[in-house]
Coordinates of C-alpha atoms in Angstrom, one line a residue:
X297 CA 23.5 -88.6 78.4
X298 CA 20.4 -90.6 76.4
X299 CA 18.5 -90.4 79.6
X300 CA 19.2 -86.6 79.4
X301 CA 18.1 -86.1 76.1
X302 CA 15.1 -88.2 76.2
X303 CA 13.6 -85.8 79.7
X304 CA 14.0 -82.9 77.8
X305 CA 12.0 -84.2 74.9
X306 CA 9.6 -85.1 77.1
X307 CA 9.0 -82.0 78.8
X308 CA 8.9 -79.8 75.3
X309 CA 6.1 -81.9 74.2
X310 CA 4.7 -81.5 77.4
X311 CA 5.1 -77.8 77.0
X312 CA 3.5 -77.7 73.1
X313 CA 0.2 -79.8 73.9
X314 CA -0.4 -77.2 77.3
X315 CA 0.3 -74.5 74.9
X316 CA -2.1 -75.2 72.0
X317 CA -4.9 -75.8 74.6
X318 CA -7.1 -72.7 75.4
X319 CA -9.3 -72.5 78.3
X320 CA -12.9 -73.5 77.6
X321 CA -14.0 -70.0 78.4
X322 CA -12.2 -68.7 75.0
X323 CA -14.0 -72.0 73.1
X324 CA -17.8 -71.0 74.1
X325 CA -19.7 -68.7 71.9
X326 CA -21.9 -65.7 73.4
X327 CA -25.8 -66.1 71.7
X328 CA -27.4 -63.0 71.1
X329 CA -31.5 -63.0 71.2
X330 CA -33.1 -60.5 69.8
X331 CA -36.6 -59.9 70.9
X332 CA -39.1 -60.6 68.3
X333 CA -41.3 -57.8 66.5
X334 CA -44.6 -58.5 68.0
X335 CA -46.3 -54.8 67.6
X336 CA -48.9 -53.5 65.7
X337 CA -48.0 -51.9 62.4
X338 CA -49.5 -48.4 61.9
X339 CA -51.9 -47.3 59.3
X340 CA -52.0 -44.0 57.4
X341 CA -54.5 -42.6 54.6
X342 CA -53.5 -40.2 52.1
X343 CA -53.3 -36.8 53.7
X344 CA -54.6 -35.2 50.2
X345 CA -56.0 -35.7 46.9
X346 CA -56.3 -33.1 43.9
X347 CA -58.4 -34.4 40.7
X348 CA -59.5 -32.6 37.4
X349 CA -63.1 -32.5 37.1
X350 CA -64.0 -34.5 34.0
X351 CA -66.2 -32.8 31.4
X352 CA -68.1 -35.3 29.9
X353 CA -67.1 -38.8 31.2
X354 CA -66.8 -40.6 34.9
X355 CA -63.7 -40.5 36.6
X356 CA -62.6 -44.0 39.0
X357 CA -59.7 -42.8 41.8
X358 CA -58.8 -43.6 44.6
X359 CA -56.6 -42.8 47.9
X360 CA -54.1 -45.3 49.2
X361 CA -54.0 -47.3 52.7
X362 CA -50.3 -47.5 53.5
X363 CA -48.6 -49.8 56.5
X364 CA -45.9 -49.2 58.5
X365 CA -44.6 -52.9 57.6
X366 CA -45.9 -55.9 56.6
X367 CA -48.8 -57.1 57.9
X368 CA -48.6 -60.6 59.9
X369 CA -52.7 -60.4 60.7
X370 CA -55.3 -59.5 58.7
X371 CA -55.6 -56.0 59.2
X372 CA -59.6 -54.5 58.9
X373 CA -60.5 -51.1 59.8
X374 CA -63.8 -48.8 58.3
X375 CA -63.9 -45.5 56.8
X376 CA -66.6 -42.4 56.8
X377 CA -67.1 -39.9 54.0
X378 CA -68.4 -36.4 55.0
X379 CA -69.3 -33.8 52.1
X380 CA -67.6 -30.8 52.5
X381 CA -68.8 -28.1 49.8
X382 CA -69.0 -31.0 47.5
X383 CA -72.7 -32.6 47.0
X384 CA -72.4 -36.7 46.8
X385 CA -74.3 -38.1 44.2
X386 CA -74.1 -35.1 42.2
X387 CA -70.4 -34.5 42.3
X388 CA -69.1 -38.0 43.7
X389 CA -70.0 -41.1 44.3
X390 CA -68.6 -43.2 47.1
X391 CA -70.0 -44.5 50.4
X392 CA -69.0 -45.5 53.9
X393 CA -67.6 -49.5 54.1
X394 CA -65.0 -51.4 55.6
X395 CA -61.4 -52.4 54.4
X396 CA -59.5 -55.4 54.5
X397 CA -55.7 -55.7 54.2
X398 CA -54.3 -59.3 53.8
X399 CA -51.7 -60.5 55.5
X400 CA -48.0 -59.6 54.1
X401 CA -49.5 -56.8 52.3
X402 CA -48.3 -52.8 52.9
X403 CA -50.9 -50.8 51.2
X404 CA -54.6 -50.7 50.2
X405 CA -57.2 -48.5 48.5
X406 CA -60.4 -46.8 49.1
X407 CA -62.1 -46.1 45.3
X408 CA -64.4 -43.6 44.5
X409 CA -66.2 -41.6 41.6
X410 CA -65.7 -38.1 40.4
X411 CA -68.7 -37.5 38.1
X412 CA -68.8 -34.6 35.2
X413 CA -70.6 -31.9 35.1
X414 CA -70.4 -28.2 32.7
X415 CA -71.2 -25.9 35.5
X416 CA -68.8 -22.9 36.3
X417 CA -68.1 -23.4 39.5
X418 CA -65.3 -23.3 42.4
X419 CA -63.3 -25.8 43.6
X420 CA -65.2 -28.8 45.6
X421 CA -63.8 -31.4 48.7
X422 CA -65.2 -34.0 50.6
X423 CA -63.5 -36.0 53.4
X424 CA -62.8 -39.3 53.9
X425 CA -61.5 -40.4 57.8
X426 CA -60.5 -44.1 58.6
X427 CA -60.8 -45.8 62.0
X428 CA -61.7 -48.6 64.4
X429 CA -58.5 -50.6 63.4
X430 CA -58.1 -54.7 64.0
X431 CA -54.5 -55.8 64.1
X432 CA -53.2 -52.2 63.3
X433 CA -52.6 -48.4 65.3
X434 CA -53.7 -45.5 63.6
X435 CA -50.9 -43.2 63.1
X436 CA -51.3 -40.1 64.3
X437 CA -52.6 -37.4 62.3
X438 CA -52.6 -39.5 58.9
X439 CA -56.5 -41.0 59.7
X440 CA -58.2 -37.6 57.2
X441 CA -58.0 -37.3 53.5
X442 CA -59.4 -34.2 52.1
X443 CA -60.4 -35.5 48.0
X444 CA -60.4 -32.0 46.2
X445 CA -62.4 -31.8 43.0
X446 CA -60.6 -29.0 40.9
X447 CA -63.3 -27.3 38.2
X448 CA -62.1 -26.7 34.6
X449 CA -65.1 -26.0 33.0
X450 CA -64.6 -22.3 30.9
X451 CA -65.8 -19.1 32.3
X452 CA -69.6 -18.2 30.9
X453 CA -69.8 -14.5 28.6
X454 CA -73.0 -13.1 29.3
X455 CA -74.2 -10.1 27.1
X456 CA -77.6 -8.9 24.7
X457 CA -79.5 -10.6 22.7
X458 CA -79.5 -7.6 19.9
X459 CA -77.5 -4.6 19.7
X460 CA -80.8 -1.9 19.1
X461 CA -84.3 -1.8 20.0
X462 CA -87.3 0.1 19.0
X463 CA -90.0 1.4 21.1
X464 CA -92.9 3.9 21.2
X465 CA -94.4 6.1 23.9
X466 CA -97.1 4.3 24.3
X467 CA -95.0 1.1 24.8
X468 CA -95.4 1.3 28.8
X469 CA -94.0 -1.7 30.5
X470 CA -90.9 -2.7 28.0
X471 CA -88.0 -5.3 29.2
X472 CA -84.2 -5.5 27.6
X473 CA -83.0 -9.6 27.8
X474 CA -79.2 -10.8 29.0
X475 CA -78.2 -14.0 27.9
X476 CA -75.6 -16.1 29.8
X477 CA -74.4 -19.2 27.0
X478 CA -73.5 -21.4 29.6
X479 CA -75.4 -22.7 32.9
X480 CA -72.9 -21.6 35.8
X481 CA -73.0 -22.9 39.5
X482 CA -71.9 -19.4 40.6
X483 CA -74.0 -16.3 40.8
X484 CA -73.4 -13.9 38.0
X485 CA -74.1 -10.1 38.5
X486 CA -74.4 -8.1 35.4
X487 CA -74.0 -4.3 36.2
X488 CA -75.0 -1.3 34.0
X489 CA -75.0 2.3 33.0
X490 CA -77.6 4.0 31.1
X491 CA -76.9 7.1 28.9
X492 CA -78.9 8.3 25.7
X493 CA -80.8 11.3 24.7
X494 CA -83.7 10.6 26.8
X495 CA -84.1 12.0 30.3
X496 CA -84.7 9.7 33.1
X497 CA -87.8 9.7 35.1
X498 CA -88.8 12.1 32.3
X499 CA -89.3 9.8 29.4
X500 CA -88.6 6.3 30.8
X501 CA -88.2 4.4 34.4
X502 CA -85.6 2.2 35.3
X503 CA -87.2 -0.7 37.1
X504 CA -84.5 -2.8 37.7
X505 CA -81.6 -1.8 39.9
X506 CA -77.9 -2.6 38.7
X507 CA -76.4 -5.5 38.9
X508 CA -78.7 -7.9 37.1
X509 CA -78.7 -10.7 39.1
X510 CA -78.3 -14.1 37.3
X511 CA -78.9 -17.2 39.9
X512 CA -77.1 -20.6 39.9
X513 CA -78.0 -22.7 36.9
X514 CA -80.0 -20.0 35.2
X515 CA -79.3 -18.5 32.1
X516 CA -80.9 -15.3 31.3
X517 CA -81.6 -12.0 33.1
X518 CA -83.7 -8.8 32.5
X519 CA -83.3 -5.2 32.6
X520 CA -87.3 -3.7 33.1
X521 CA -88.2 -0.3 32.0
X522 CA -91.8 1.7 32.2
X523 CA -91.5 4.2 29.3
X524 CA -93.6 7.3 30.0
X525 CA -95.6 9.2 27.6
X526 CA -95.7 12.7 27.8
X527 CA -97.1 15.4 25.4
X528 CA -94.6 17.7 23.8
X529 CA -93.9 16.5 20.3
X530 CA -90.7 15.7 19.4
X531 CA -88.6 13.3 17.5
X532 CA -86.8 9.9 18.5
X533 CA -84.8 9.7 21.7
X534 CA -82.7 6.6 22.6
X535 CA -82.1 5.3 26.4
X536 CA -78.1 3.2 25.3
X537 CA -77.4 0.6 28.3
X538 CA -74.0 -0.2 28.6
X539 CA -72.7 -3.2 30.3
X540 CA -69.7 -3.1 33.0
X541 CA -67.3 -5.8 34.1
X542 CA -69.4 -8.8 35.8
X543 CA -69.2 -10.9 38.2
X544 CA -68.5 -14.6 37.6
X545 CA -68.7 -14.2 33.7
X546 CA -66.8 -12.2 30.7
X547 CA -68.6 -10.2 28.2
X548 CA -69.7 -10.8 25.0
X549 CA -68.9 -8.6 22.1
X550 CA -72.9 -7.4 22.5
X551 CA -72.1 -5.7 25.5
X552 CA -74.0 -2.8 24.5
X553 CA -77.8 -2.0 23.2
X554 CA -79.6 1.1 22.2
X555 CA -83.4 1.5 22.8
X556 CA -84.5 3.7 20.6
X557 CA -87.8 5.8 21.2
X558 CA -90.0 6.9 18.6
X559 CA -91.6 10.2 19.2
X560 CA -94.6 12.2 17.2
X561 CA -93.2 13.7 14.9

């Protein structure tokens, strides 16, 4: 009976230790490799930029360089700047170079100057394109920024010097002066309408056709008139020129003068 007992003890610790064994398929560990990042990272500029014009003072900006990750090279590239209805050196200051973006770095700059001016004027861009990459793609269709220089200067009023004039018959040749306050990079046109007691091509000429033209950067126009002499007497007649709505400008509250001619009597 012992020699019983003891085989079966035997054989259930035979049966534990085969059972708490697994096969070494189940004790190995599967690696997974994952490949390693070796490509480029891509570059971008900023697509646009919008700046106030300043009035008085320089203005330092700037558009950003941006990566696609983080750089494990030294990443150079160069940039161009092409004026587009801008004028450099008049209304920004930059010039053509190279960029370098040190490693583990995502973003970089490209500076510039916006420079004041008091001109009227419209809106102004120029262009600044990226390329020739080391260590970095260009991504596509982020290698243009268009910098756009907004103008805030104040509308010019243009209008007479003087509300009345005095002339004579024998004045001939005689000229009426419109005055813009402020400079304006845009043309102005002034146009006109003449009314009064006196008769056209009768007792004075109009010389100059409507609208008075006032050029870029100027300041001043005329209005030219040959008054005739004729012999009827008679009293004062007056040639009244009345401003319209202009061009490029507002009017002043001496938007109308009245040339008064002295007759014979």
């Amino acid at each position: 009976m012992k020699l019983i007992k003891s085989n079966l003890a035997i054989a259930l610790a035979a049966a534990v230790a085969l059972n708490g064994c697994g096969s070494g398929e189940d004790e190995e560990t599967t690696a997974i490799n994952i490949p390693e990042d070796t490509a480029p990272p891509s570059i971008s500029i900023e697509q646009a930029k919008l700046l106030n014009e300043p009035a008085d003072a320089l203005l330092e900006s700037s558009v950003r360089l941006s990566l696609s990750k983080a750089a494990k090279e030294e990443v150079t590239l160069s940039y161009e700047v092409t004026a587009l209805t801008a004028t450099a050196g008049v209304d920004f200051e930059i010039s053509a170079g190279d960029i370098t973006i040190p490693i583990g770095s995502l973003s970089s700059t490209i500076s510039f100057n916006v420079l004041p001016d008091s001109f009227d004027e419209e809106d102004e861009t120029f262009l600044i394109s990226i390329s020739d990459p080391k260590n970095a793609t260009l991504k596509t269709g982020f290698t243009e920024s268009i910098v756009t220089i907004r103008d805030t200067d104040p509308t010019p009023s243009a209008g007479f010097t003087t509300d009345v004039a005095s002339v004579t018959e024998d004045t001939g040749l005689f000229s009426v002066e419109l005055k813009v306050d402020t400079a304006s990079g845009k043309e102005i046109q002034l146009p006109f309408m003449l009314s009064g007691l006196a008769t056209e091509s009768q007792d004075y000429n109009v010389l100059t056709e409507s609208p008075v033209i006032v050029a870029s950067g100027q300041t001043s126009g005329l209005i030219k008139f040959e008054i005739l002499k004729d012999s009827v007497p008679e009293g004062g007649e007056s040639i009244v020129i009345e401003l319209l709505e202009p061009s490029n400008a507002v009017l002043s509250d001496e938007n109308k003068l009245t040339v008064i001619v002295n007759g014979d009597l």
